[in-house]
Coordinates of C-alpha atoms in Angstrom, one line a residue:
P1 CA 39.4 42.2 -41.4
P2 CA 38.1 44.4 -43.6
R3 CA 37.6 43.5 -47.0
A4 CA 38.6 40.0 -46.2
P5 CA 36.4 37.4 -47.6
A6 CA 33.9 36.4 -44.8
R7 CA 34.4 33.1 -43.4
L8 CA 31.6 33.0 -40.7
L9 CA 28.2 34.5 -41.9
V10 CA 28.4 34.9 -45.2
T11 CA 26.3 35.4 -48.2
E12 CA 24.4 33.3 -50.2
G13 CA 22.0 33.6 -52.5
P14 CA 18.7 35.6 -52.0
G15 CA 20.3 35.5 -48.0
Y16 CA 22.6 34.5 -45.4
A17 CA 24.3 31.1 -44.6
L18 CA 26.4 30.6 -41.3
R19 CA 29.5 28.6 -41.9
A20 CA 30.4 27.3 -38.6
D21 CA 33.1 25.2 -37.8
P22 CA 32.5 21.8 -36.5
G23 CA 33.6 22.0 -33.3
T24 CA 31.7 24.9 -32.4
V25 CA 28.4 23.6 -33.3
D26 CA 27.3 21.5 -29.9
A27 CA 25.1 19.1 -32.0
W28 CA 27.8 18.1 -34.3
R29 CA 30.4 18.1 -31.8
F30 CA 27.8 15.8 -29.5
E31 CA 27.6 13.4 -32.7
Q32 CA 31.8 13.0 -33.3
A33 CA 32.1 12.7 -29.7
V34 CA 30.1 9.4 -29.4
A35 CA 31.4 8.1 -32.8
D36 CA 34.6 8.3 -31.5
A37 CA 34.1 7.3 -27.8
A38 CA 33.2 4.0 -29.9
K39 CA 36.7 3.1 -31.1
L40 CA 37.9 4.0 -27.7
P41 CA 39.5 1.9 -24.8
A42 CA 36.8 2.0 -22.3
E43 CA 38.4 4.6 -19.9
D44 CA 39.2 7.3 -22.4
A45 CA 35.4 6.9 -24.4
L46 CA 34.1 7.0 -20.3
A47 CA 35.2 10.6 -20.7
H48 CA 34.3 11.2 -24.0
L49 CA 30.9 10.3 -23.1
D50 CA 31.0 11.8 -19.4
E51 CA 31.7 15.5 -21.7
A52 CA 29.8 15.0 -24.6
L53 CA 26.4 14.8 -21.9
G54 CA 27.0 17.1 -20.3
W55 CA 26.5 19.6 -23.2
W56 CA 22.8 18.9 -23.1
R57 CA 20.7 21.3 -21.6
G58 CA 16.6 19.8 -22.6
P59 CA 15.7 18.2 -25.7
A60 CA 17.4 18.9 -28.7
Y61 CA 15.6 22.2 -31.1
A62 CA 13.4 23.0 -27.9
D63 CA 12.8 26.8 -29.0
F64 CA 12.3 25.0 -32.5
A65 CA 9.6 22.3 -31.7
E66 CA 7.2 23.3 -34.1
A67 CA 9.5 23.6 -36.8
D68 CA 9.3 21.2 -39.5
W69 CA 13.1 21.0 -40.3
A70 CA 13.8 20.3 -36.6
R71 CA 11.8 17.2 -36.6
A72 CA 13.9 14.5 -38.2
P73 CA 17.4 16.1 -35.9
R74 CA 15.7 16.4 -32.9
S75 CA 14.4 12.7 -33.5
R76 CA 17.6 11.7 -34.5
L77 CA 19.8 13.6 -31.6
A78 CA 17.1 12.3 -28.9
E79 CA 18.1 8.6 -29.9
L80 CA 21.7 9.4 -30.1
R81 CA 21.7 10.9 -26.5
L82 CA 20.0 7.3 -25.0
H83 CA 22.6 5.6 -27.0
A84 CA 25.3 8.0 -25.5
V85 CA 23.7 7.1 -22.1
E86 CA 24.0 3.5 -22.4
R87 CA 27.5 3.4 -24.0
Q88 CA 28.3 5.2 -20.7
A89 CA 27.0 2.9 -18.7
E90 CA 28.7 0.3 -20.7
A91 CA 32.2 1.6 -20.0
R92 CA 31.6 2.1 -16.6
L93 CA 31.1 -1.4 -16.1
T94 CA 33.7 -2.4 -17.8
L95 CA 35.8 -0.2 -15.4
G96 CA 34.3 -1.8 -12.4
L97 CA 32.1 1.3 -11.8
A98 CA 28.9 -1.2 -11.1
A99 CA 27.1 1.2 -8.8
Q100 CA 27.7 4.4 -10.4
A101 CA 26.5 2.2 -13.5
A102 CA 23.2 1.3 -11.5
A103 CA 22.3 4.5 -9.9
D104 CA 22.0 6.4 -13.5
L105 CA 20.4 3.3 -15.4
D106 CA 18.0 3.4 -12.9
A107 CA 16.9 6.8 -13.5
H108 CA 17.0 6.2 -17.2
V109 CA 14.8 3.4 -17.4
A110 CA 12.6 5.0 -15.7
E111 CA 12.2 7.7 -17.9
H112 CA 12.4 5.4 -21.2
P113 CA 11.2 1.8 -20.4
W114 CA 11.0 0.4 -23.6
R115 CA 14.4 0.3 -24.1
E116 CA 16.1 -3.0 -23.3
D117 CA 19.6 -2.7 -23.5
A118 CA 19.2 -0.5 -21.1
W119 CA 16.7 -3.2 -18.4
R120 CA 20.0 -5.6 -19.6
L121 CA 23.1 -3.2 -18.4
L122 CA 21.0 -2.0 -15.3
A123 CA 20.4 -5.6 -14.2
L124 CA 24.1 -6.8 -14.8
A125 CA 25.2 -3.6 -13.0
L126 CA 23.2 -4.5 -9.7
Y127 CA 24.6 -7.9 -10.1
R128 CA 27.9 -7.2 -9.8
T129 CA 27.5 -5.2 -6.9
G130 CA 26.4 -8.2 -4.9
R131 CA 22.3 -7.5 -5.4
Q132 CA 21.9 -10.5 -7.6
R133 CA 17.8 -10.9 -6.2
D134 CA 17.7 -6.6 -7.0
A135 CA 18.9 -8.0 -10.5
L136 CA 16.5 -10.2 -11.0
A137 CA 13.6 -8.4 -10.1
V138 CA 14.7 -6.2 -12.8
L139 CA 14.3 -8.5 -15.3
R140 CA 11.4 -9.6 -14.0
R141 CA 9.9 -5.6 -14.1
A142 CA 11.1 -5.8 -18.0
R143 CA 9.7 -8.6 -18.5
T144 CA 6.5 -7.9 -17.4
L145 CA 6.7 -4.3 -19.5
L146 CA 7.3 -6.1 -22.5
A147 CA 5.6 -8.9 -22.5
E148 CA 2.4 -8.0 -20.7
Q149 CA 1.9 -4.7 -21.4
L150 CA 3.5 -4.7 -25.0
G151 CA 2.8 -8.1 -26.1
V152 CA 6.4 -8.6 -27.2
D153 CA 8.7 -11.2 -25.5
P154 CA 12.1 -10.1 -24.0
G155 CA 14.4 -10.2 -26.3
P156 CA 17.6 -12.5 -26.4
A157 CA 19.9 -10.4 -24.7
L158 CA 17.5 -10.0 -21.6
R159 CA 16.5 -14.1 -21.4
R160 CA 20.0 -14.9 -21.9
L161 CA 21.2 -12.8 -19.3
E162 CA 18.4 -13.7 -16.8
A163 CA 19.6 -17.4 -17.1
D164 CA 22.8 -16.5 -16.6
I165 CA 22.5 -14.6 -13.3
L166 CA 20.0 -17.8 -12.1
G167 CA 23.3 -19.9 -13.1
H168 CA 26.2 -17.4 -12.0
A169 CA 27.6 -17.9 -15.0
E170 CA 31.7 -16.5 -14.6
H171 CA 31.7 -14.3 -17.3
L172 CA 29.1 -11.9 -15.1
D173 CA 31.9 -11.5 -12.6
P174 CA 33.9 -8.0 -12.5
G175 CA 36.8 -8.5 -14.5
H176 CA 34.8 -9.6 -17.6
G177 CA 34.1 -6.9 -18.8
A178 CA 30.6 -5.6 -19.7
V179 CA 28.4 -8.3 -21.7
G180 CA 27.6 -6.8 -24.7
P181 CA 24.0 -7.6 -26.3
G182 CA 25.4 -9.0 -29.6
S183 CA 27.5 -11.7 -27.3
N184 CA 24.5 -13.5 -26.7
T185 CA 23.2 -16.8 -28.3
D186 CA 19.7 -15.6 -30.0
V187 CA 16.6 -17.6 -28.7
D188 CA 13.9 -18.0 -31.1
T189 CA 10.5 -17.0 -29.7
G190 CA 8.3 -19.4 -29.3
T191 CA 4.7 -19.5 -28.1
D192 CA 3.4 -21.1 -24.7
T193 CA -0.1 -22.9 -25.3
G194 CA 0.2 -25.3 -22.8
S195 CA -2.5 -23.3 -20.5
A196 CA -3.0 -20.2 -22.2
G197 CA -5.1 -21.7 -25.5
A198 CA -5.8 -20.6 -28.4
A199 CA -6.1 -17.0 -27.5
G200 CA -2.7 -16.9 -25.9
E201 CA -1.5 -18.6 -29.0
V202 CA -2.6 -15.9 -31.0
W203 CA -1.5 -13.0 -28.8
A204 CA 2.0 -14.7 -28.2
S205 CA 2.2 -15.2 -32.3
A206 CA 0.8 -11.9 -33.4
A207 CA 3.0 -10.1 -30.7
A208 CA 6.4 -11.8 -31.8
A209 CA 5.4 -10.7 -35.7
Y210 CA 5.4 -7.4 -34.4
D211 CA 8.5 -7.3 -32.7
R212 CA 10.2 -8.7 -35.5
T213 CA 8.6 -6.5 -38.4
V214 CA 8.5 -2.8 -36.4
A215 CA 11.6 -1.3 -35.9
S216 CA 12.4 -1.1 -32.4
G217 CA 12.5 3.3 -32.4
A218 CA 9.9 3.4 -35.3
R219 CA 6.7 5.6 -34.1
A220 CA 4.0 3.2 -34.7
R221 CA 5.1 1.4 -31.5
L222 CA 4.4 4.5 -29.3
E223 CA 0.9 4.2 -30.9
S224 CA 0.6 0.8 -30.1
T225 CA 1.6 1.0 -27.0
V226 CA -1.3 3.7 -26.1
G227 CA -3.7 1.1 -27.7
L228 CA -2.2 -1.3 -25.0
L229 CA -2.2 1.0 -22.2
R230 CA -6.0 1.7 -22.6
N231 CA -6.5 -1.6 -22.3
L232 CA -4.2 -2.2 -19.5
A233 CA -5.8 0.2 -17.0
V234 CA -9.3 -1.4 -16.7
T235 CA -7.7 -4.7 -15.8
G236 CA -7.3 -3.8 -12.1
G237 CA -5.4 -2.3 -9.5
G238 CA -2.0 -3.1 -11.0
G239 CA -2.4 -2.4 -14.6
L240 CA -3.7 0.9 -13.5
E241 CA -1.6 2.1 -11.9
A242 CA 1.1 0.8 -14.8
A243 CA -1.6 2.3 -17.2
R244 CA -0.3 5.6 -15.6
R245 CA 2.9 5.6 -15.1
H246 CA 3.6 4.3 -18.5
R247 CA 1.3 6.7 -20.6
L248 CA 3.6 9.5 -19.2
A249 CA 6.5 7.9 -20.7
A250 CA 4.9 7.7 -23.7
V251 CA 4.1 11.0 -24.0
T252 CA 7.4 12.3 -23.0
A253 CA 9.0 10.0 -25.5
A254 CA 5.9 11.7 -28.7
R255 CA 7.3 15.6 -27.3
E256 CA 11.3 14.1 -27.6
L257 CA 11.0 13.2 -31.4
G258 CA 9.2 16.4 -32.2
D259 CA 6.1 15.3 -34.6
V260 CA 3.8 17.4 -33.2
E261 CA 0.8 15.1 -34.7
L262 CA 2.2 11.9 -33.3
T263 CA 2.4 13.7 -29.9
A264 CA -1.4 15.1 -30.7
R265 CA -2.0 10.9 -31.4
V266 CA -0.1 9.7 -28.0
I267 CA -1.9 12.0 -25.8
G268 CA -5.5 11.7 -27.1
A269 CA -5.3 8.0 -27.7
Y270 CA -5.4 7.1 -24.2
D271 CA -9.0 7.7 -23.4
V272 CA -10.3 5.6 -20.8
P273 CA -13.4 6.4 -19.4
A274 CA -13.2 8.2 -15.6
I275 CA -15.8 8.1 -13.2
W276 CA -14.3 9.4 -10.2
T277 CA -13.9 13.3 -10.0
R278 CA -10.9 13.2 -8.0
S279 CA -7.4 12.7 -9.8
D280 CA -5.4 9.7 -8.3
D281 CA -2.2 11.5 -9.4
P282 CA -3.0 15.2 -9.3
D283 CA 0.9 15.9 -10.4
H284 CA 0.7 13.9 -13.2
A285 CA -2.7 14.6 -14.7
A286 CA -1.0 19.0 -14.6
R287 CA 1.9 17.2 -16.7
I288 CA -0.3 15.6 -19.0
V289 CA -3.0 18.9 -19.3
A290 CA 0.5 21.0 -19.5
A291 CA 1.6 18.3 -22.6
A292 CA -1.7 18.3 -24.3
E293 CA -2.0 22.4 -23.9
H294 CA 1.3 22.8 -25.7
T295 CA 0.3 20.4 -28.4
L296 CA -2.8 22.3 -29.1
T297 CA -0.6 25.4 -29.6
L298 CA 1.4 23.3 -32.3
L299 CA -1.0 22.2 -34.5
P300 CA -1.6 23.9 -37.6
P301 CA -4.7 26.6 -37.7
E302 CA -6.1 24.7 -40.2
G303 CA -7.2 20.8 -39.8
H304 CA -7.0 18.6 -37.4
E305 CA -10.5 19.2 -35.5
A306 CA -10.5 15.3 -34.3
A307 CA -6.8 15.4 -32.8
R308 CA -7.5 18.7 -31.2
A309 CA -10.7 17.2 -30.1
R310 CA -8.7 14.6 -28.2
L311 CA -6.5 16.7 -27.0
L312 CA -9.5 19.6 -25.6
A313 CA -11.5 16.0 -24.1
T314 CA -8.3 15.1 -22.2
V315 CA -8.1 18.8 -20.6
A316 CA -11.0 18.7 -19.6
L317 CA -10.9 14.9 -17.9
E318 CA -7.6 15.8 -16.5
S319 CA -8.5 18.9 -15.3
R320 CA -10.7 17.0 -12.8
G321 CA -11.1 18.7 -9.4
T322 CA -9.6 22.0 -10.2
T323 CA -10.7 25.4 -10.0
G324 CA -10.8 27.3 -12.9
E325 CA -12.8 28.1 -16.4
R326 CA -10.0 26.0 -18.9
G327 CA -11.2 22.7 -17.7
P328 CA -15.0 23.7 -18.7
R329 CA -14.1 25.7 -21.6
A330 CA -11.9 22.8 -22.9
A331 CA -14.9 20.2 -22.6
R332 CA -17.5 22.3 -24.2
Q333 CA -15.3 22.6 -27.3
A334 CA -14.1 19.3 -27.4
E335 CA -17.9 18.1 -27.5
R336 CA -18.4 20.6 -30.3
L337 CA -16.2 19.5 -32.7
A338 CA -17.1 16.1 -31.5
R339 CA -20.4 16.1 -32.5
G340 CA -19.3 17.8 -36.2
L341 CA -17.1 14.7 -36.5
E342 CA -19.9 12.6 -35.8
D343 CA -17.2 10.2 -34.4
P344 CA -19.0 8.0 -31.7
A345 CA -16.1 6.9 -30.2
L346 CA -15.0 10.8 -30.0
L347 CA -18.2 11.9 -28.9
A348 CA -18.2 9.6 -25.8
F349 CA -15.0 10.6 -24.8
A350 CA -15.3 14.0 -24.7
L351 CA -19.2 13.9 -22.9
N352 CA -16.8 12.2 -20.2
G353 CA -15.0 15.5 -20.6
V354 CA -18.1 17.3 -19.8
F355 CA -19.4 14.8 -17.0
M356 CA -16.1 16.0 -15.2
Q357 CA -17.1 19.6 -15.6
T358 CA -20.5 19.4 -14.7
F359 CA -19.8 20.3 -10.9
H360 CA -20.1 23.9 -11.4
R361 CA -22.6 24.3 -8.2
A362 CA -25.3 22.2 -6.3
G363 CA -28.3 20.6 -7.6
L364 CA -27.0 19.1 -11.3
A365 CA -27.7 15.8 -11.0
P366 CA -30.3 16.0 -13.6
E367 CA -27.8 17.6 -16.5
R368 CA -25.0 14.6 -15.2
D369 CA -28.2 12.6 -15.7
A370 CA -28.5 13.6 -19.3
V371 CA -25.1 13.3 -20.1
G372 CA -25.1 9.4 -18.1
A373 CA -28.2 8.3 -20.6
E374 CA -26.7 10.0 -24.5
L375 CA -23.3 7.9 -23.3
V376 CA -25.5 4.5 -22.8
A377 CA -27.1 4.9 -25.8
L378 CA -24.4 5.9 -28.1
S379 CA -22.1 3.6 -26.6
A380 CA -25.1 0.5 -27.4
R381 CA -25.1 1.6 -30.6
H382 CA -21.6 1.7 -31.8
G383 CA -20.6 -1.2 -29.1
L384 CA -18.1 0.8 -26.9
V385 CA -18.5 -1.8 -24.2
T386 CA -16.5 0.5 -21.1
Y387 CA -18.4 3.8 -22.4
E388 CA -21.7 1.9 -22.2
V389 CA -20.6 1.3 -18.2
L390 CA -19.3 4.5 -17.5
G391 CA -23.0 6.1 -19.0
H392 CA -24.7 3.3 -16.6
L393 CA -22.2 4.7 -13.4
V394 CA -23.0 8.1 -14.3
R395 CA -26.8 7.1 -14.3
L396 CA -26.5 5.5 -10.8
Q397 CA -25.4 8.0 -9.6
A398 CA -27.5 10.3 -10.4
R399 CA -30.4 8.2 -10.2
G400 CA -29.4 8.2 -6.4
A401 CA -28.8 11.8 -5.6
L402 CA -32.8 12.1 -6.7
A403 CA -33.5 9.6 -4.8
D404 CA -34.5 7.2 -7.5
F405 CA -32.9 3.8 -6.1
A406 CA -35.3 1.7 -8.3
G407 CA -33.4 3.3 -11.4
A408 CA -30.1 3.5 -9.5
D409 CA -30.3 -0.5 -9.1
A410 CA -31.2 -1.0 -12.3
H411 CA -27.5 0.6 -14.0
A412 CA -25.8 -0.9 -11.1
A413 CA -26.9 -4.3 -12.6
A414 CA -26.0 -3.5 -15.6
A415 CA -22.8 -2.6 -15.7
D416 CA -22.2 -5.4 -12.9
R417 CA -23.5 -7.5 -16.5
L418 CA -21.3 -5.7 -18.7
A419 CA -18.0 -5.9 -16.4
E420 CA -18.1 -10.0 -15.8
R421 CA -18.9 -10.0 -19.6
H422 CA -16.2 -8.5 -20.7
E423 CA -13.5 -8.5 -17.7
L424 CA -13.8 -5.3 -16.1
P425 CA -13.4 -5.9 -11.7
L426 CA -12.4 -2.4 -11.5
V427 CA -16.0 -1.9 -12.2
G428 CA -17.2 -4.0 -8.9
V429 CA -15.5 -1.0 -6.5
F430 CA -18.3 1.1 -7.2
T431 CA -21.5 -1.3 -7.7
R432 CA -20.1 -2.9 -4.4
W433 CA -19.9 0.6 -2.4
Y434 CA -23.4 1.6 -4.3
G435 CA -24.7 -1.8 -2.2
A436 CA -23.3 0.0 1.0
L437 CA -25.4 3.7 0.7
R438 CA -28.1 1.7 -0.6
L439 CA -28.9 -0.3 2.1
A440 CA -27.9 2.6 4.3
E441 CA -30.8 4.1 2.9
T442 CA -33.3 1.2 3.2
G443 CA -33.9 2.9 7.1
T444 CA -34.5 -1.1 8.3
A445 CA -30.8 -1.8 8.4
Q446 CA -29.2 -1.6 11.7
R447 CA -26.0 0.7 11.5
A448 CA -23.6 -2.1 12.8
E449 CA -24.8 -4.4 9.4
V450 CA -23.8 -0.7 6.8
E451 CA -20.8 0.1 8.6
S452 CA -19.9 -4.0 8.2
A453 CA -20.9 -3.0 4.5
Y454 CA -18.7 0.1 4.3
R455 CA -15.9 -1.7 5.5
N456 CA -16.1 -4.8 3.4
A457 CA -16.6 -2.1 0.6
A458 CA -13.4 -0.2 1.5
A459 CA -11.7 -3.6 1.6
S460 CA -12.1 -3.6 -2.4
L461 CA -10.6 -0.5 -3.3
E462 CA -7.2 -2.1 -1.4
G463 CA -5.1 -2.6 -4.7
A464 CA -7.6 -1.2 -6.8
G465 CA -4.7 1.3 -8.2
M466 CA -7.3 4.5 -7.1
P467 CA -5.5 6.7 -4.5
G468 CA -7.6 9.2 -5.3
L469 CA -10.6 7.7 -4.2
E470 CA -9.4 5.5 -1.6
R471 CA -8.2 8.1 0.7
G472 CA -10.0 8.9 3.6
L473 CA -13.7 7.6 1.8
L474 CA -13.9 5.0 4.8
P475 CA -13.8 7.1 7.7
L476 CA -15.8 9.9 5.8
A477 CA -18.7 7.4 4.9
L478 CA -19.1 6.1 8.9
L479 CA -19.0 9.5 10.2
C480 CA -21.6 10.2 7.0
L481 CA -23.3 7.3 8.3
R482 CA -23.0 8.1 12.2
V483 CA -24.5 12.0 11.2
R484 CA -27.7 10.4 8.5
Y485 CA -28.5 7.8 11.7
G486 CA -28.9 11.8 14.0
D487 CA -27.4 9.6 17.2
G488 CA -25.2 12.9 16.7
A489 CA -22.5 9.9 18.0
V490 CA -19.0 10.3 16.6
G491 CA -17.4 7.1 17.5
P492 CA -14.7 6.3 19.3
D493 CA -12.8 5.6 16.2
L494 CA -13.2 8.6 14.2
D495 CA -12.8 11.3 16.8
R496 CA -9.3 11.7 16.4
G497 CA -6.4 12.5 13.9
L498 CA -7.4 16.3 14.8
G499 CA -3.7 17.3 14.2
P500 CA -2.4 21.2 15.7
D501 CA -4.8 23.2 18.0
L502 CA -7.0 25.5 16.5
A503 CA -7.8 26.8 19.7
S504 CA -5.8 27.2 23.0
A505 CA -7.8 24.6 24.5
P506 CA -6.3 21.7 26.1
T507 CA -6.8 18.8 23.6
P508 CA -8.9 15.9 25.3
A509 CA -6.9 12.1 25.4
P510 CA -7.9 10.5 22.6
A511 CA -10.0 7.1 23.3
P512 CA -8.3 4.1 24.2
G513 CA -8.4 1.1 22.0
P514 CA -6.2 -0.4 19.3
A515 CA -7.3 1.5 16.3
P516 CA -5.2 3.7 14.8
D517 CA -5.9 7.3 14.2
P518 CA -8.4 7.8 10.6
D519 CA -6.4 9.6 8.0
W520 CA -9.6 11.9 6.5
G521 CA -7.4 12.4 3.5
P522 CA -8.4 15.5 1.7
Y523 CA -12.2 16.0 3.3
E524 CA -10.5 16.6 7.0
P525 CA -11.2 20.5 6.4
W526 CA -14.9 20.0 6.6
V527 CA -15.0 17.2 9.5
R528 CA -13.1 19.5 11.6
P529 CA -15.5 21.4 12.9
L530 CA -17.7 18.1 13.7
L531 CA -14.5 15.8 14.9
L532 CA -13.9 19.1 17.4
L533 CA -17.7 19.3 18.6
A534 CA -17.8 15.8 19.2
H535 CA -14.5 17.0 22.2
D536 CA -16.4 19.6 23.5
R537 CA -14.0 22.4 22.0
R538 CA -17.1 24.6 20.6
D539 CA -15.3 28.1 20.4
A540 CA -12.6 26.3 18.2
A541 CA -15.0 24.6 16.3
S542 CA -16.2 28.2 15.4
V543 CA -12.8 29.1 14.6
A544 CA -12.2 26.0 11.6
L545 CA -15.8 27.1 10.9
R546 CA -15.1 30.3 10.0
A547 CA -12.2 29.6 7.8
V548 CA -13.2 26.4 6.3
P549 CA -13.0 26.9 2.6
E550 CA -14.9 26.2 -0.5
P551 CA -15.8 22.5 -0.9
P552 CA -14.2 21.1 -4.3
R553 CA -16.8 21.3 -7.4
D554 CA -17.1 17.4 -7.4
L555 CA -19.2 14.5 -6.7
L556 CA -18.8 15.0 -2.7
Y557 CA -19.9 19.0 -2.7
E558 CA -23.2 18.6 -1.4
A559 CA -21.7 16.3 1.1
M560 CA -19.0 18.3 2.9
W561 CA -21.7 21.6 2.5
C562 CA -24.0 19.2 4.6
L563 CA -21.4 18.4 7.4
V564 CA -20.2 22.1 7.6
A565 CA -24.0 23.2 8.0
R566 CA -24.3 20.6 10.5
A567 CA -21.6 21.7 12.8
A568 CA -22.4 25.9 12.1
V569 CA -25.9 25.1 13.2
A570 CA -24.8 23.5 16.5
T571 CA -22.1 26.2 17.5
G572 CA -24.7 29.6 15.5
E573 CA -21.6 30.3 13.3
R574 CA -23.9 32.6 11.1
G575 CA -21.8 33.4 8.4
T576 CA -21.0 30.0 7.5
M577 CA -24.7 29.0 7.8
E578 CA -25.6 31.5 5.0
R579 CA -22.8 30.3 3.1
A580 CA -23.7 26.9 3.4
H581 CA -27.3 27.5 2.6
H582 CA -26.2 28.9 -0.4
A583 CA -24.3 26.6 -1.9
L584 CA -26.6 23.8 -0.7
A585 CA -30.2 25.9 -1.9
P586 CA -30.1 24.7 -5.8
A587 CA -30.0 20.7 -4.9
A588 CA -32.7 21.4 -2.2
G589 CA -34.6 18.3 -4.2
E590 CA -31.3 15.7 -3.7
L591 CA -29.9 13.3 -1.5
A592 CA -27.0 15.0 -0.1
G593 CA -23.8 12.9 -1.3
A594 CA -25.7 10.1 -3.0
G595 CA -24.5 11.8 -6.1
S596 CA -20.7 9.9 -5.5
G597 CA -22.6 6.7 -5.2
L598 CA -20.8 5.7 -2.2
L599 CA -22.7 7.9 0.7
T600 CA -25.5 9.3 1.4
L601 CA -25.7 12.0 4.4
G602 CA -29.8 11.9 3.4
P603 CA -31.9 14.9 2.0
V604 CA -30.3 18.2 1.6
S605 CA -33.4 20.0 1.9
R606 CA -33.4 18.8 6.1
Y607 CA -30.5 20.7 6.6
L608 CA -31.7 23.3 4.5
D609 CA -34.8 23.9 6.9
A610 CA -32.1 23.4 9.7
L611 CA -30.2 26.2 8.4
T612 CA -33.2 28.3 7.8
A613 CA -34.3 27.9 11.8
A614 CA -31.0 28.6 12.7
L615 CA -30.6 31.9 10.8
G616 CA -33.9 32.5 12.0
K617 CA -32.1 32.7 15.8
A618 CA -28.9 33.8 15.5
P619 CA -27.8 37.2 16.0
S620 CA -27.2 39.4 12.5
G621 CA -23.5 40.0 13.3
G622 CA -22.6 36.7 14.4
P623 CA -21.8 34.7 17.8

């Protein structure tokens, strides 16, 4: 009322203060509801927690992520919310709602895989729904994550629950309530040196000491986790897939804490060398790029050059295979910052980003060769083994594109030696594929022998954790091989999988045989015209050629244009021939596809000559 003392918006000192009642502020209401639930019977506690969790609409203080004052309450509320989700599940288990608890907990552990109590509750919920096998599988997943990927043993609560499930302990049955983490007997964290030897003993002892010393919610754990994920990513296919999955969880956890500098370190610390120019998981890559870009906007304008360079290098790497100027610009900015800081590891990371963005036109193998040479020299001087391997693989590709197979052979051998010495099994995937390419380029091997080498190389991709490389690669390599041999045969195992008709002409029956239709993966638009010609569907091939998009600017850019050029010459499709000639002209001195280190279509000049001759014959208006 007029002239009455203010109670909500009040004058205080030189400004104003908002004196809200505790029940009118969601954050305060949430804290109180969670505290009250801890004192109530399970049914009432569940009602309180359901209501309280329903108030959340995203990260706390999301609009003030850059404000210093918001960091501590944001972190505290995020942790309290996770605690509330787990207490909600515990209440449901007590009330016999195990199936409902399991459904929510499955999503919870996927987003926050380092919370042991969440794993424990999920396993118990599954057991109580009669899914003992799934419960044990969940505990194995938790053990793998904690022991193998984070370097710590599962805590006593998880170990005891596994033993209880195997022994069908009576107290796990419905009606006994939820098993709380404090109800288990503590088990000593020992070390198993029976087969691990001295290295295993040191690892286990150090991991146990870390687990005892560093609090479970400490920010240091996130940074340590990323370091482990970097190493995990180069151990093999399973490790690469797990590292990719948990990397995003670590970034999400860091962002929830509201600490911009921590988030920058967590994103930028994952400097795993990358050689293939197509992302294995485009959605994952886009989310990492978005997180890095957002974090860049929150960093203070002065200082933090190293963090800024790492974020920019991350953007450059994870933007590979996409269009637009942001990736190349980020690569240049990261390189400039890294050179100014004189940090060898940071410069190597930035150069990897430069390599990934050196595909803006055809014929850039010499530039990539220079990047590879600097990576090898820099890494050898400073003991950066994985980047030294990357440099050799980059040079293997570049020297292959330039038809210097003696040089490419030397780099393949160097990469294999380093991989064997430092236990880097994924390197062999690339050198094995290079071996098949090399065999094709000798000119003396029988086609069947080269095809066999390609099939053996493809087998090494199974379980390698690189779907962006694997999908469609074997059919493409075999098609390129047959085009390279010049016999015009596509082959009965490659001339199917055309998909919807592009013209009204009937589709011939597929070739007989048990082999399934090949999956051309991302290469289908540029392969399709040749497949249509193999079915004697010239008009449909012309339609496909007129609609063919620009190939991605990556390691197979020239190869895709050469396949299109071959089909365009065969049909006389003038417009497409002109496009192909313009795109391929800068690479006249290179071997098409060999820059990938995987496959080859022979000299680009051969396709340019064919295009020039055909353009001289084709009418200017096109067929």
